[in-house]
Short mmCIF file of C-alpha atoms in Angstrom, two decimals:
data_model
loop_
_atom_site.label_atom_id
_atom_site.label_comp_id
_atom_site.label_asym_id
_atom_site.label_seq_id
_atom_site.Cartn_x
_atom_site.Cartn_y
_atom_site.Cartn_z
CA MET A 1 8.55 17.24 -28.49
CA ASN A 2 7.59 20.28 -30.50
CA ALA A 3 3.80 20.74 -30.30
CA LEU A 4 3.55 21.83 -33.91
CA THR A 5 5.77 19.26 -35.60
CA ALA A 6 5.72 16.35 -33.11
CA THR A 7 9.50 16.07 -33.33
CA PRO A 8 11.95 16.02 -30.42
CA VAL A 9 13.27 19.38 -29.30
CA ALA A 10 16.90 19.58 -28.19
CA ALA A 11 16.45 22.67 -26.03
CA PRO A 12 13.67 24.27 -23.99
CA VAL A 13 10.90 25.86 -25.98
CA VAL A 14 10.76 29.51 -24.90
CA THR A 15 7.28 30.98 -25.15
CA PRO A 16 7.52 34.59 -23.94
CA ASP A 17 4.60 35.82 -26.05
CA ALA A 18 2.20 33.09 -25.00
CA PRO A 19 2.67 31.94 -21.40
CA VAL A 20 1.10 28.59 -20.64
CA MET A 21 -0.32 30.00 -17.42
CA THR A 22 -0.14 33.20 -15.41
CA LEU A 23 0.18 33.74 -11.68
CA THR A 24 -1.83 36.14 -9.59
CA GLU A 25 0.04 39.06 -8.05
CA ARG A 26 -0.11 37.27 -4.70
CA ALA A 27 1.26 34.04 -6.17
CA VAL A 28 4.17 35.94 -7.72
CA SER A 29 4.88 37.54 -4.34
CA GLN A 30 4.67 34.19 -2.51
CA SER A 31 6.92 32.51 -5.09
CA LYS A 32 9.55 35.24 -4.75
CA GLN A 33 9.37 35.00 -0.97
CA VAL A 34 9.88 31.22 -0.94
CA ILE A 35 12.73 31.48 -3.45
CA ALA A 36 14.47 34.12 -1.30
CA GLU A 37 13.86 32.32 2.03
CA GLN A 38 15.16 29.00 0.70
CA GLN A 39 18.03 30.67 -1.20
CA LEU A 40 16.86 29.23 -4.52
CA GLU A 41 17.59 32.22 -6.73
CA GLY A 42 17.85 31.12 -10.36
CA HIS A 43 15.52 28.16 -9.86
CA TRP A 44 12.41 27.53 -11.94
CA LEU A 45 8.84 27.17 -10.68
CA THR A 46 7.65 24.04 -12.43
CA VAL A 47 3.97 23.16 -12.73
CA ARG A 48 3.17 19.68 -14.01
CA VAL A 49 0.13 17.45 -14.24
CA VAL A 50 0.88 14.02 -12.77
CA PRO A 51 -1.04 10.78 -12.11
CA ALA A 52 -2.78 11.01 -8.73
CA GLY A 53 -4.90 8.36 -7.08
CA CYS A 54 -8.54 7.72 -7.87
CA SER A 55 -9.20 11.12 -9.43
CA GLY A 56 -6.66 10.43 -12.15
CA LEU A 57 -4.58 13.62 -12.21
CA GLY A 58 -3.06 16.09 -9.80
CA TYR A 59 -0.74 19.09 -9.91
CA ASP A 60 2.93 18.99 -8.96
CA LEU A 61 4.57 22.34 -8.13
CA ASN A 62 8.28 22.48 -7.40
CA LEU A 63 11.26 24.76 -7.55
CA ILE A 64 13.93 23.14 -9.69
CA LYS A 65 17.45 24.15 -10.68
CA ASP A 66 17.54 22.53 -14.12
CA ILE A 67 14.67 22.26 -16.56
CA LYS A 68 14.04 19.15 -18.63
CA GLU A 69 14.70 18.88 -22.33
CA GLY A 70 11.65 20.06 -24.26
CA ASP A 71 10.13 22.03 -21.37
CA LEU A 72 8.10 25.10 -22.21
CA THR A 73 9.53 28.12 -20.40
CA TRP A 74 8.40 31.66 -19.66
CA GLU A 75 8.87 34.35 -17.05
CA GLN A 76 6.37 36.49 -15.17
CA ASP A 77 7.45 39.44 -13.05
CA GLY A 78 10.85 37.89 -12.35
CA VAL A 79 9.55 34.36 -11.62
CA LYS A 80 10.91 31.82 -14.11
CA MET A 81 8.36 29.09 -14.87
CA CYS A 82 8.28 25.90 -16.90
CA THR A 83 6.08 22.93 -17.70
CA ASP A 84 6.02 20.02 -20.11
CA LEU A 85 3.93 19.64 -23.26
CA MET A 86 1.50 17.14 -21.68
CA SER A 87 0.79 19.42 -18.73
CA ARG A 88 0.14 22.34 -21.08
CA GLU A 89 -3.03 20.59 -22.25
CA TYR A 90 -4.55 20.87 -18.76
#
């Protein structure tokens, strides 16, 4: 869904001028290291808010090959990242 028009989006929404979140220098380094060690070049670091037990919500971080339709995408220092519209609110 497009956040401005509330209509479905056929492709990822690229937001290079306004990243949803930014990583610390150390987090960028760690992400690159894990991607290299696990031979996951070209994968996306996805950060999502998900239902989690009694507290209600938790964070889900993964490296994925294919993003989902409507994902917000951006890149920081060579690390490709994405999230969904719901997670952007948190």
